[in-house]
PDB file of C-alpha atoms in Angstrom:
ATOM      1  CA  MET A  20       4.727   8.715  23.563  1.00  0.00           C
ATOM      2  CA  GLU A  21       3.282   6.050  25.754  1.00  0.00           C
ATOM      3  CA  ASP A  22      -0.293   7.294  24.858  1.00  0.00           C
ATOM      4  CA  LEU A  23       0.579   6.778  21.302  1.00  0.00           C
ATOM      5  CA  LYS A  24       1.758   3.337  21.927  1.00  0.00           C
ATOM      6  CA  THR A  25      -1.276   2.500  24.067  1.00  0.00           C
ATOM      7  CA  ARG A  26      -3.501   3.804  21.356  1.00  0.00           C
ATOM      8  CA  LEU A  27      -2.001   1.877  18.533  1.00  0.00           C
ATOM      9  CA  ARG A  28      -1.891  -1.356  20.526  1.00  0.00           C
ATOM     10  CA  SER A  29      -5.515  -1.090  21.445  1.00  0.00           C
ATOM     11  CA  LYS A  30      -6.382  -0.739  17.721  1.00  0.00           C
ATOM     12  CA  PRO A  31      -3.302  -1.786  15.731  1.00  0.00           C
ATOM     13  CA  LEU A  32      -2.499  -1.036  12.008  1.00  0.00           C
ATOM     14  CA  ARG A  33      -4.280  -4.097  10.362  1.00  0.00           C
ATOM     15  CA  ILE A  34      -3.188  -5.274   6.942  1.00  0.00           C
ATOM     16  CA  GLY A  35      -5.095  -7.933   4.922  1.00  0.00           C
ATOM     17  CA  ILE A  36      -3.215  -9.557   2.067  1.00  0.00           C
ATOM     18  CA  SER A  37      -3.927 -12.167  -0.376  1.00  0.00           C
ATOM     19  CA  THR A  38      -1.598 -15.283  -0.731  1.00  0.00           C
ATOM     20  CA  ARG A  39      -0.612 -14.212  -4.360  1.00  0.00           C
ATOM     21  CA  ALA A  40       0.298 -10.701  -3.200  1.00  0.00           C
ATOM     22  CA  LEU A  41       2.392 -12.068  -0.202  1.00  0.00           C
ATOM     23  CA  PHE A  42       3.916 -14.860  -2.394  1.00  0.00           C
ATOM     24  CA  ASP A  43       5.028 -15.357  -5.711  1.00  0.00           C
ATOM     25  CA  LEU A  44       2.437 -17.733  -7.138  1.00  0.00           C
ATOM     26  CA  GLU A  45       2.207 -16.596 -10.634  1.00  0.00           C
ATOM     27  CA  GLU A  46       3.143 -20.060 -12.036  1.00  0.00           C
ATOM     28  CA  GLU A  47       0.262 -21.614  -9.994  1.00  0.00           C
ATOM     29  CA  HIS A  48      -2.157 -18.864 -11.145  1.00  0.00           C
ATOM     30  CA  GLY A  49      -1.211 -19.596 -14.816  1.00  0.00           C
ATOM     31  CA  VAL A  50      -2.133 -23.239 -14.344  1.00  0.00           C
ATOM     32  CA  PHE A  51      -5.369 -22.147 -12.806  1.00  0.00           C
ATOM     33  CA  ARG A  52      -6.167 -19.796 -15.622  1.00  0.00           C
ATOM     34  CA  SER A  53      -5.177 -22.233 -18.231  1.00  0.00           C
ATOM     35  CA  GLN A  54      -6.194 -25.562 -16.983  1.00  0.00           C
ATOM     36  CA  GLY A  55      -8.784 -24.848 -14.282  1.00  0.00           C
ATOM     37  CA  VAL A  56      -9.185 -25.217 -10.620  1.00  0.00           C
ATOM     38  CA  HIS A  57      -8.697 -28.957 -10.404  1.00  0.00           C
ATOM     39  CA  ALA A  58      -5.300 -28.754 -11.940  1.00  0.00           C
ATOM     40  CA  TYR A  59      -4.247 -25.871  -9.847  1.00  0.00           C
ATOM     41  CA  ALA A  60      -5.526 -27.740  -6.735  1.00  0.00           C
ATOM     42  CA  ASN A  61      -3.453 -30.666  -7.563  1.00  0.00           C
ATOM     43  CA  MET A  62      -0.344 -28.674  -8.339  1.00  0.00           C
ATOM     44  CA  GLN A  63      -0.626 -26.888  -4.876  1.00  0.00           C
ATOM     45  CA  ARG A  64      -0.889 -30.294  -3.133  1.00  0.00           C
ATOM     46  CA  GLU A  65       2.048 -31.638  -5.047  1.00  0.00           C
ATOM     47  CA  ARG A  66       4.067 -28.616  -3.676  1.00  0.00           C
ATOM     48  CA  GLU A  67       2.499 -28.654  -0.148  1.00  0.00           C
ATOM     49  CA  THR A  68       5.893 -28.844   1.550  1.00  0.00           C
ATOM     50  CA  VAL A  69       7.635 -26.539  -0.901  1.00  0.00           C
ATOM     51  CA  VAL A  70       8.183 -22.986   0.392  1.00  0.00           C
ATOM     52  CA  VAL A  71       6.908 -20.170  -1.887  1.00  0.00           C
ATOM     53  CA  CYS A  72       9.152 -17.377  -2.999  1.00  0.00           C
ATOM     54  CA  LYS A  73       8.548 -13.814  -1.928  1.00  0.00           C
ATOM     55  CA  GLY A  74       5.902 -11.710  -3.649  1.00  0.00           C
ATOM     56  CA  ALA A  75       5.331  -8.072  -4.355  1.00  0.00           C
ATOM     57  CA  GLY A  76       3.875  -7.351  -1.022  1.00  0.00           C
ATOM     58  CA  PHE A  77       6.316  -9.387   1.100  1.00  0.00           C
ATOM     59  CA  GLU A  78       8.964  -6.896   1.766  1.00  0.00           C
ATOM     60  CA  VAL A  79       6.626  -4.104   3.232  1.00  0.00           C
ATOM     61  CA  ILE A  80       4.753  -6.517   5.141  1.00  0.00           C
ATOM     62  CA  GLU A  81       7.904  -8.035   6.772  1.00  0.00           C
ATOM     63  CA  ARG A  82       9.367  -4.733   7.574  1.00  0.00           C
ATOM     64  CA  LEU A  83       6.071  -3.468   9.177  1.00  0.00           C
ATOM     65  CA  LEU A  84       5.843  -6.670  11.380  1.00  0.00           C
ATOM     66  CA  LYS A  85       9.381  -6.212  12.496  1.00  0.00           C
ATOM     67  CA  LEU A  86       8.401  -3.020  14.188  1.00  0.00           C
ATOM     68  CA  ASN A  87       6.538  -4.948  16.763  1.00  0.00           C
ATOM     69  CA  GLU A  88       7.944  -5.173  20.215  1.00  0.00           C
ATOM     70  CA  ALA A  89       8.693  -8.684  21.588  1.00  0.00           C
ATOM     71  CA  GLY A  90       6.385  -9.507  24.378  1.00  0.00           C
ATOM     72  CA  GLU A  91       4.072  -6.560  23.869  1.00  0.00           C
ATOM     73  CA  LYS A  92       0.658  -6.156  22.144  1.00  0.00           C
ATOM     74  CA  PRO A  93       1.576  -5.427  18.372  1.00  0.00           C
ATOM     75  CA  TYR A  94       1.390  -2.177  16.691  1.00  0.00           C
ATOM     76  CA  VAL A  95       0.859  -4.051  13.267  1.00  0.00           C
ATOM     77  CA  GLU A  96      -1.267  -7.138  12.473  1.00  0.00           C
ATOM     78  CA  VAL A  97      -1.397  -8.881   9.260  1.00  0.00           C
ATOM     79  CA  VAL A  98      -4.316 -11.039   8.266  1.00  0.00           C
ATOM     80  CA  LEU A  99      -3.890 -13.701   5.325  1.00  0.00           C
ATOM     81  CA  LEU A 100      -6.982 -13.479   2.972  1.00  0.00           C
ATOM     82  CA  SER A 101      -7.232 -16.157   0.316  1.00  0.00           C
ATOM     83  CA  LYS A 102      -9.765 -17.675  -2.196  1.00  0.00           C
ATOM     84  CA  ASN A 103      -8.034 -20.874  -1.643  1.00  0.00           C
ATOM     85  CA  SER A 104      -9.807 -23.745   0.026  1.00  0.00           C
ATOM     86  CA  PRO A 105      -8.806 -24.512   3.646  1.00  0.00           C
ATOM     87  CA  ASP A 106      -7.236 -27.775   2.289  1.00  0.00           C
ATOM     88  CA  LEU A 107      -4.808 -25.527   0.369  1.00  0.00           C
ATOM     89  CA  SER A 108      -3.893 -23.266   3.555  1.00  0.00           C
ATOM     90  CA  LEU A 109      -1.116 -25.631   4.625  1.00  0.00           C
ATOM     91  CA  ARG A 110       1.493 -24.397   1.967  1.00  0.00           C
ATOM     92  CA  ALA A 111       0.773 -20.772   2.838  1.00  0.00           C
ATOM     93  CA  PHE A 112       1.294 -20.968   6.631  1.00  0.00           C
ATOM     94  CA  LEU A 113       4.251 -23.215   6.016  1.00  0.00           C
ATOM     95  CA  SER A 114       5.900 -20.413   4.022  1.00  0.00           C
ATOM     96  CA  ILE A 115       4.891 -17.851   6.569  1.00  0.00           C
ATOM     97  CA  GLU A 116       6.639 -20.000   9.334  1.00  0.00           C
ATOM     98  CA  HIS A 117       9.739 -20.612   7.170  1.00  0.00           C
ATOM     99  CA  TYR A 118      10.222 -16.849   6.723  1.00  0.00           C
ATOM    100  CA  GLY A 119       9.637 -16.056  10.422  1.00  0.00           C
ATOM    101  CA  LEU A 120       6.510 -13.700   9.607  1.00  0.00           C
ATOM    102  CA  THR A 121       4.268 -13.342  12.771  1.00  0.00           C
ATOM    103  CA  VAL A 122       1.027 -13.890  10.659  1.00  0.00           C
ATOM    104  CA  ILE A 123      -1.138 -16.020  12.560  1.00  0.00           C
ATOM    105  CA  THR A 124      -4.673 -15.424  11.252  1.00  0.00           C
ATOM    106  CA  GLY A 125      -6.400 -15.861   8.016  1.00  0.00           C
ATOM    107  CA  SER A 126      -9.629 -16.583   6.117  1.00  0.00           C
ATOM    108  CA  PHE A 127      -9.763 -19.129   3.233  1.00  0.00           C
ATOM    109  CA  THR A 128     -13.117 -18.841   1.307  1.00  0.00           C
ATOM    110  CA  SER A 129     -12.845 -21.662  -1.514  1.00  0.00           C
ATOM    111  CA  GLY A 130     -13.482 -19.181  -4.281  1.00  0.00           C
ATOM    112  CA  GLY A 131     -16.078 -16.942  -2.419  1.00  0.00           C
ATOM    113  CA  SER A 132     -15.616 -13.324  -2.514  1.00  0.00           C
ATOM    114  CA  LEU A 133     -13.240 -11.637   0.263  1.00  0.00           C
ATOM    115  CA  ALA A 134     -14.943  -8.423   0.441  1.00  0.00           C
ATOM    116  CA  PRO A 135     -17.151  -9.410   3.428  1.00  0.00           C
ATOM    117  CA  PHE A 136     -14.166 -10.330   5.514  1.00  0.00           C
ATOM    118  CA  ILE A 137     -12.486  -7.074   5.227  1.00  0.00           C
ATOM    119  CA  PRO A 138     -14.643  -5.199   7.633  1.00  0.00           C
ATOM    120  CA  ALA A 139     -15.246  -8.521   9.746  1.00  0.00           C
ATOM    121  CA  TRP A 140     -11.356  -8.403  10.316  1.00  0.00           C
ATOM    122  CA  GLU A 141     -11.514  -4.694  10.758  1.00  0.00           C
ATOM    123  CA  ILE A 142      -8.760  -4.294   7.937  1.00  0.00           C
ATOM    124  CA  ASP A 143      -7.182  -0.880   7.387  1.00  0.00           C
ATOM    125  CA  LEU A 144      -5.656  -1.771   4.205  1.00  0.00           C
ATOM    126  CA  PHE A 145      -6.160  -4.630   1.799  1.00  0.00           C
ATOM    127  CA  LEU A 146      -3.499  -5.718  -0.675  1.00  0.00           C
ATOM    128  CA  SER A 147      -4.440  -8.296  -3.502  1.00  0.00           C
ATOM    129  CA  ASN A 148      -3.203  -9.270  -6.938  1.00  0.00           C
ATOM    130  CA  ASP A 149      -7.007  -9.904  -7.892  1.00  0.00           C
ATOM    131  CA  ARG A 150      -8.808  -6.805  -9.496  1.00  0.00           C
ATOM    132  CA  SER A 151     -12.097  -8.032  -8.661  1.00  0.00           C
ATOM    133  CA  ASP A 152     -11.372  -8.483  -5.141  1.00  0.00           C
ATOM    134  CA  VAL A 153      -9.878  -5.200  -4.735  1.00  0.00           C
ATOM    135  CA  GLN A 154     -12.810  -3.548  -6.438  1.00  0.00           C
ATOM    136  CA  ALA A 155     -15.226  -5.392  -4.279  1.00  0.00           C
ATOM    137  CA  ALA A 156     -13.206  -4.209  -1.202  1.00  0.00           C
ATOM    138  CA  VAL A 157     -13.479  -0.717  -2.253  1.00  0.00           C
ATOM    139  CA  SER A 158     -17.051  -0.945  -3.208  1.00  0.00           C
ATOM    140  CA  ALA A 159     -17.525  -2.191   0.581  1.00  0.00           C
ATOM    141  CA  GLY A 160     -15.850   1.159   1.883  1.00  0.00           C
ATOM    142  CA  ALA A 161     -12.339  -0.446   2.540  1.00  0.00           C
ATOM    143  CA  ALA A 162      -8.980   0.922   1.373  1.00  0.00           C
ATOM    144  CA  ALA A 163      -7.416  -1.418  -1.006  1.00  0.00           C
ATOM    145  CA  ALA A 164      -4.963  -1.662  -3.731  1.00  0.00           C
ATOM    146  CA  HIS A 165      -4.004  -4.077  -6.630  1.00  0.00           C
ATOM    147  CA  LEU A 166      -0.358  -5.255  -6.600  1.00  0.00           C
ATOM    148  CA  GLY A 167       1.245  -6.708  -9.932  1.00  0.00           C
ATOM    149  CA  PRO A 168       4.023  -9.257  -9.798  1.00  0.00           C
ATOM    150  CA  VAL A 169       7.302  -8.182  -8.093  1.00  0.00           C
ATOM    151  CA  SER A 170       9.795  -6.689 -10.472  1.00  0.00           C
ATOM    152  CA  GLN A 171      13.008  -8.773 -11.064  1.00  0.00           C
ATOM    153  CA  ASN A 172      14.749  -5.335 -11.331  1.00  0.00           C
ATOM    154  CA  TRP A 173      13.895  -4.179  -7.874  1.00  0.00           C
ATOM    155  CA  GLU A 174      16.966  -3.741  -5.650  1.00  0.00           C
ATOM    156  CA  HIS A 175      16.194  -3.373  -1.928  1.00  0.00           C
ATOM    157  CA  VAL A 176      18.666  -2.439   0.885  1.00  0.00           C
ATOM    158  CA  PRO A 177      18.345  -4.501   4.046  1.00  0.00           C
ATOM    159  CA  ALA A 178      17.418  -2.142   6.745  1.00  0.00           C
ATOM    160  CA  ASP A 179      15.263  -2.053   9.967  1.00  0.00           C
ATOM    161  CA  GLU A 180      12.987   0.708   8.497  1.00  0.00           C
ATOM    162  CA  VAL A 181      10.034   0.767   6.104  1.00  0.00           C
ATOM    163  CA  ARG A 182       9.514   3.468   3.442  1.00  0.00           C
ATOM    164  CA  ILE A 183       6.109   3.812   1.965  1.00  0.00           C
ATOM    165  CA  ALA A 184       5.346   6.349  -0.943  1.00  0.00           C
ATOM    166  CA  PHE A 185       1.956   7.703  -1.801  1.00  0.00           C
ATOM    167  CA  ASP A 186       0.505   9.705  -4.706  1.00  0.00           C
ATOM    168  CA  GLY A 187      -1.550  12.681  -3.327  1.00  0.00           C
ATOM    169  CA  ASP A 188      -4.762  13.300  -5.193  1.00  0.00           C
ATOM    170  CA  ALA A 189      -7.350  10.493  -5.273  1.00  0.00           C
ATOM    171  CA  VAL A 190      -5.072   8.407  -3.013  1.00  0.00           C
ATOM    172  CA  VAL A 191      -4.239   9.994   0.287  1.00  0.00           C
ATOM    173  CA  PHE A 192      -6.463  13.129  -0.600  1.00  0.00           C
ATOM    174  CA  SER A 193      -9.886  13.309  -2.110  1.00  0.00           C
ATOM    175  CA  ALA A 194     -10.280  13.607  -6.013  1.00  0.00           C
ATOM    176  CA  GLU A 195     -11.962  16.971  -5.670  1.00  0.00           C
ATOM    177  CA  SER A 196      -9.057  18.885  -7.047  1.00  0.00           C
ATOM    178  CA  ASP A 197      -8.718  16.406  -9.914  1.00  0.00           C
ATOM    179  CA  GLU A 198     -12.315  16.862 -10.798  1.00  0.00           C
ATOM    180  CA  ILE A 199     -11.709  20.528 -11.016  1.00  0.00           C
ATOM    181  CA  TYR A 200      -8.961  20.048 -13.526  1.00  0.00           C
ATOM    182  CA  LYS A 201     -11.000  17.542 -15.482  1.00  0.00           C
ATOM    183  CA  ALA A 202     -13.954  20.016 -15.766  1.00  0.00           C
ATOM    184  CA  SER A 203     -12.358  23.183 -16.185  1.00  0.00           C
ATOM    185  CA  GLY A 204      -8.737  22.680 -17.093  1.00  0.00           C
ATOM    186  CA  LEU A 205      -5.232  23.463 -15.951  1.00  0.00           C
ATOM    187  CA  GLU A 206      -5.386  27.194 -15.137  1.00  0.00           C
ATOM    188  CA  ALA A 207      -8.700  26.696 -13.200  1.00  0.00           C
ATOM    189  CA  PHE A 208      -7.114  24.100 -11.162  1.00  0.00           C
ATOM    190  CA  ARG A 209      -4.155  26.114 -10.251  1.00  0.00           C
ATOM    191  CA  ARG A 210      -6.179  29.029  -9.439  1.00  0.00           C
ATOM    192  CA  HIS A 211      -8.563  27.058  -7.225  1.00  0.00           C
ATOM    193  CA  GLU A 212      -5.522  25.438  -5.371  1.00  0.00           C
ATOM    194  CA  GLN A 213      -3.797  28.765  -4.756  1.00  0.00           C
ATOM    195  CA  GLU A 214      -7.078  30.313  -3.461  1.00  0.00           C
ATOM    196  CA  ASN A 215      -7.478  27.311  -1.096  1.00  0.00           C
ATOM    197  CA  ALA A 216      -3.727  26.817  -0.368  1.00  0.00           C
ATOM    198  CA  THR A 217      -4.510  26.653   3.499  1.00  0.00           C
ATOM    199  CA  LYS A 218      -7.629  24.811   3.391  1.00  0.00           C
ATOM    200  CA  PRO A 219      -7.133  21.183   4.284  1.00  0.00           C
ATOM    201  CA  MET A 220      -8.256  18.644   1.646  1.00  0.00           C
ATOM    202  CA  GLU A 221     -10.759  15.901   2.553  1.00  0.00           C
ATOM    203  CA  GLY A 222      -9.342  12.466   2.827  1.00  0.00           C
ATOM    204  CA  GLY A 223      -9.016   9.917  -0.069  1.00  0.00           C
ATOM    205  CA  PRO A 224      -9.051   6.044  -0.323  1.00  0.00           C
ATOM    206  CA  LEU A 225      -5.690   5.727   1.647  1.00  0.00           C
ATOM    207  CA  GLY A 226      -6.271   8.848   4.073  1.00  0.00           C
ATOM    208  CA  GLU A 227      -7.093   6.983   7.229  1.00  0.00           C
ATOM    209  CA  PHE A 228      -4.305   4.481   6.445  1.00  0.00           C
ATOM    210  CA  LEU A 229      -1.866   7.225   6.272  1.00  0.00           C
ATOM    211  CA  LYS A 230      -3.114   8.866   9.519  1.00  0.00           C
ATOM    212  CA  LYS A 231      -2.678   5.427  11.234  1.00  0.00           C
ATOM    213  CA  LEU A 232       0.716   4.930   9.694  1.00  0.00           C
ATOM    214  CA  SER A 233       1.756   8.243  10.925  1.00  0.00           C
ATOM    215  CA  ILE A 234       1.147   7.270  14.616  1.00  0.00           C
ATOM    216  CA  LEU A 235       3.531   4.347  13.952  1.00  0.00           C
ATOM    217  CA  ARG A 236       6.085   6.852  12.476  1.00  0.00           C
ATOM    218  CA  GLN A 237       5.789   9.035  15.529  1.00  0.00           C
ATOM    219  CA  ILE A 238       6.291   6.086  18.031  1.00  0.00           C
ATOM    220  CA  TYR A 239       9.537   5.187  16.081  1.00  0.00           C
ATOM    221  CA  MET A 240      10.866   8.835  15.920  1.00  0.00           C
ATOM    222  CA  ASN A 241      14.280   9.198  17.313  1.00  0.00           C
ATOM    223  CA  ASP A 242      15.874  12.447  19.052  1.00  0.00           C
ATOM    224  CA  GLU A 243      17.366  13.505  15.627  1.00  0.00           C
ATOM    225  CA  GLY A 244      13.788  13.656  14.208  1.00  0.00           C
ATOM    226  CA  VAL A 245      14.395  10.531  12.094  1.00  0.00           C
ATOM    227  CA  SER A 246      11.879   7.543  12.186  1.00  0.00           C
ATOM    228  CA  LYS A 247      12.049   3.823  11.211  1.00  0.00           C
ATOM    229  CA  VAL A 248       8.895   4.527   9.334  1.00  0.00           C
ATOM    230  CA  ARG A 249       9.433   6.802   6.523  1.00  0.00           C
ATOM    231  CA  ILE A 250       6.640   8.219   4.614  1.00  0.00           C
ATOM    232  CA  GLY A 251       6.955   9.870   1.107  1.00  0.00           C
ATOM    233  CA  ILE A 252       4.629  11.921  -1.149  1.00  0.00           C
ATOM    234  CA  VAL A 253       5.221  11.570  -4.836  1.00  0.00           C
ATOM    235  CA  THR A 254       2.703  13.743  -6.852  1.00  0.00           C
ATOM    236  CA  ALA A 255       2.280  15.163 -10.377  1.00  0.00           C
ATOM    237  CA  ARG A 256       1.443  18.638  -8.708  1.00  0.00           C
ATOM    238  CA  ASP A 257       4.293  21.062  -9.165  1.00  0.00           C
ATOM    239  CA  ARG A 258       5.189  24.497  -7.433  1.00  0.00           C
ATOM    240  CA  HIS A 259       1.914  26.025  -8.677  1.00  0.00           C
ATOM    241  CA  ALA A 260      -0.104  23.723  -6.627  1.00  0.00           C
ATOM    242  CA  HIS A 261       2.202  22.300  -3.883  1.00  0.00           C
ATOM    243  CA  ALA A 262       1.305  24.487  -0.917  1.00  0.00           C
ATOM    244  CA  ARG A 263      -2.060  22.781  -0.361  1.00  0.00           C
ATOM    245  CA  VAL A 264      -0.547  19.509   0.044  1.00  0.00           C
ATOM    246  CA  VAL A 265       1.837  20.872   2.808  1.00  0.00           C
ATOM    247  CA  HIS A 266      -1.039  22.634   4.569  1.00  0.00           C
ATOM    248  CA  THR A 267      -3.113  19.427   4.459  1.00  0.00           C
ATOM    249  CA  LEU A 268      -0.451  17.199   5.926  1.00  0.00           C
ATOM    250  CA  ARG A 269       0.206  19.775   8.492  1.00  0.00           C
ATOM    251  CA  ALA A 270      -3.513  20.124   9.604  1.00  0.00           C
ATOM    252  CA  TRP A 271      -3.801  16.316   9.587  1.00  0.00           C
ATOM    253  CA  GLY A 272      -0.870  15.917  11.777  1.00  0.00           C
ATOM    254  CA  THR A 273       0.827  13.630   9.289  1.00  0.00           C
ATOM    255  CA  PRO A 274       3.948  15.353   8.046  1.00  0.00           C
ATOM    256  CA  ALA A 275       5.663  13.439   5.214  1.00  0.00           C
ATOM    257  CA  ASP A 276       9.445  12.803   5.643  1.00  0.00           C
ATOM    258  CA  GLU A 277       9.839  13.697   1.932  1.00  0.00           C
ATOM    259  CA  ALA A 278       7.534  15.121  -0.840  1.00  0.00           C
ATOM    260  CA  HIS A 279       8.428  15.169  -4.389  1.00  0.00           C
ATOM    261  CA  PHE A 280       6.470  17.385  -6.712  1.00  0.00           C
ATOM    262  CA  VAL A 281       7.382  16.075  -9.966  1.00  0.00           C
ATOM    263  CA  GLY A 282       5.030  17.609 -12.592  1.00  0.00           C
ATOM    264  CA  THR A 283       5.382  15.686 -15.875  1.00  0.00           C
ATOM    265  CA  TRP A 284       8.720  13.967 -14.694  1.00  0.00           C
ATOM    266  CA  PRO A 285       8.380  10.102 -14.423  1.00  0.00           C
ATOM    267  CA  LYS A 286       7.844   8.878 -10.842  1.00  0.00           C
ATOM    268  CA  GLY A 287       9.979   5.779 -11.060  1.00  0.00           C
ATOM    269  CA  PRO A 288      13.466   7.280 -10.750  1.00  0.00           C
ATOM    270  CA  ILE A 289      12.209   9.395  -7.859  1.00  0.00           C
ATOM    271  CA  LEU A 290      10.795   6.323  -6.213  1.00  0.00           C
ATOM    272  CA  LYS A 291      14.041   4.416  -6.547  1.00  0.00           C
ATOM    273  CA  ALA A 292      16.026   7.213  -5.210  1.00  0.00           C
ATOM    274  CA  PHE A 293      13.600   7.337  -2.211  1.00  0.00           C
ATOM    275  CA  GLY A 294      14.197   3.626  -1.541  1.00  0.00           C
ATOM    276  CA  ALA A 295      10.420   2.984  -1.319  1.00  0.00           C
ATOM    277  CA  HIS A 296       9.305  -0.506  -0.266  1.00  0.00           C
ATOM    278  CA  ILE A 297       5.934   0.163  -1.848  1.00  0.00           C
ATOM    279  CA  PHE A 298       4.125   2.897  -3.763  1.00  0.00           C
ATOM    280  CA  PHE A 299       0.455   3.600  -4.143  1.00  0.00           C
ATOM    281  CA  ASP A 300      -0.967   5.521  -7.162  1.00  0.00           C
ATOM    282  CA  ASP A 301      -4.532   5.921  -8.717  1.00  0.00           C
ATOM    283  CA  GLN A 302      -3.307   5.867 -12.214  1.00  0.00           C
ATOM    284  CA  GLU A 303      -2.181   2.710 -13.749  1.00  0.00           C
ATOM    285  CA  LYS A 304       0.447   4.305 -16.013  1.00  0.00           C
ATOM    286  CA  HIS A 305       2.288   5.608 -13.068  1.00  0.00           C
ATOM    287  CA  VAL A 306       1.885   2.106 -11.301  1.00  0.00           C
ATOM    288  CA  LEU A 307       3.232   0.383 -14.353  1.00  0.00           C
ATOM    289  CA  SER A 308       6.212   2.946 -14.573  1.00  0.00           C
ATOM    290  CA  ALA A 309       6.976   2.564 -10.887  1.00  0.00           C
ATOM    291  CA  ALA A 310       6.565  -1.341 -10.974  1.00  0.00           C
ATOM    292  CA  GLY A 311       9.932  -1.624 -12.520  1.00  0.00           C
ATOM    293  CA  VAL A 312      11.816  -0.324  -9.503  1.00  0.00           C
ATOM    294  CA  VAL A 313       9.424  -0.855  -6.754  1.00  0.00           C
ATOM    295  CA  PRO A 314       6.345  -2.892  -5.563  1.00  0.00           C
ATOM    296  CA  ALA A 315       3.424  -0.707  -6.682  1.00  0.00           C
ATOM    297  CA  GLY A 316      -0.245  -0.692  -5.943  1.00  0.00           C
ATOM    298  CA  HIS A 317      -2.972   0.588  -7.889  1.00  0.00           C
ATOM    299  CA  VAL A 318      -5.795   2.310  -5.820  1.00  0.00           C
ATOM    300  CA  PRO A 319      -9.005   2.366  -8.036  1.00  0.00           C
ATOM    301  CA  GLY A 320     -10.209   5.770  -8.570  1.00  0.00           C
ATOM    302  CA  PRO A 321     -12.391   8.041 -10.599  1.00  0.00           C
ATOM    303  CA  HIS A 322      -9.947   8.356 -13.699  1.00  0.00           C
ATOM    304  CA  ALA A 323      -9.637   6.294 -16.786  1.00  0.00           C
ATOM    305  CA  PRO A 324      -6.295   4.543 -17.039  1.00  0.00           C
ATOM    306  CA  ASP A 325      -4.934   6.826 -19.740  1.00  0.00           C
ATOM    307  CA  ALA A 326      -6.495  10.144 -18.612  1.00  0.00           C
ATOM    308  CA  PRO A 327      -4.063  12.969 -17.714  1.00  0.00           C
ATOM    309  CA  VAL A 328      -4.463  14.082 -14.351  1.00  0.00           C
ATOM    310  CA  ILE A 329      -2.988  17.589 -13.131  1.00  0.00           C
ATOM    311  CA  PRO A 330      -0.002  17.712 -15.521  1.00  0.00           C
ATOM    312  CA  ALA A 331       2.453  20.507 -15.033  1.00  0.00           C
ATOM    313  CA  GLY A 332       2.257  23.352 -17.593  1.00  0.00           C
TER     314      GLY A 332
END
C-alpha cells in the first residue's frame, strides 16, 4: 500500500477544469454571447466579491480533493484553466476559497486557447463547458470531456466517497469494436467479441485516467473490499459481448466495483441508482439522457451524435 501511495504522490492525478465547469456561470456566459466581451467583463467586475454557485464539475472535484491527507503530498491536484483575463481571476479564487477547495494553481489566457497548457500542466483529464477547448485538448492528445450545465434535478447524498461512471467502448476502451459493428453489423460484432473475449482491448481516450483513478481506489480500499473511490462501467453491451469487458479490466488491473450491461435500456436510471457523481460517454444522446440525473461529460469520439453504437439484439 505504501508503494501505491508513494507512486501516486510522486505523480498525482491531475485534473484541469474550466471556471464555467467548476462554477455555474451560465448567466454571465449568456451576457458574453449576447452582448460581448466588454459587457461580460463589466458584469464580472461588478460581481467580483459575489461567490459563484457550484457548477456541473464541482461535486466530483470537491470529493476527489477531500481524499488528500492533511500534511502529506496530495494524491489529487486540480488546476483551474480559464479563458478569462487575469483581471477576472479574483472572483474564481474567491469562490474557491469560500468553498474550501484546495485549488491553488491556474492559468488565465484572456481568450487564448487552453490547449497548450494541458500538457504544460501535465493534466490527466480536462473538463470544460467549451466544446472548442475540449476538441483542441483532444487534438493535442489529452483526455477531455465537455460538461453541460448541472441539472436542477440531480440529488446527491453527502458522503466521504466519490463515484465515477464510464461508458466502455470509445471512452475507456478503444473504438475498435465499435468500428467492426459499423462496418459489418451486429452479428459480426458479437462474433468478433466472443472470439476475442479473453484478449484485452486497447485503451481509449479515458483509459489512462481510469488506470490512475484505480490506484486511488486501491489506496482507499478497506478490509471488507470497499473503497471510498467507486468505479462503475455502464455500457450498451449485453451478455453477448460482456466477457471482453471483464477480461480487459482484469488484465489492466482496474477492476470495476460495478458493471451494468444495459443493451438498449436507458442509462439514466442506472446511473441514478449507482449514485454517480459524474458520468462519461462518447455519444451525446446518452450524455443528454444522463444529464437529467447526474453531471455528464461528452468524450469526443468517432461517432455521429445520432449513430447507433453496439445495440442489443
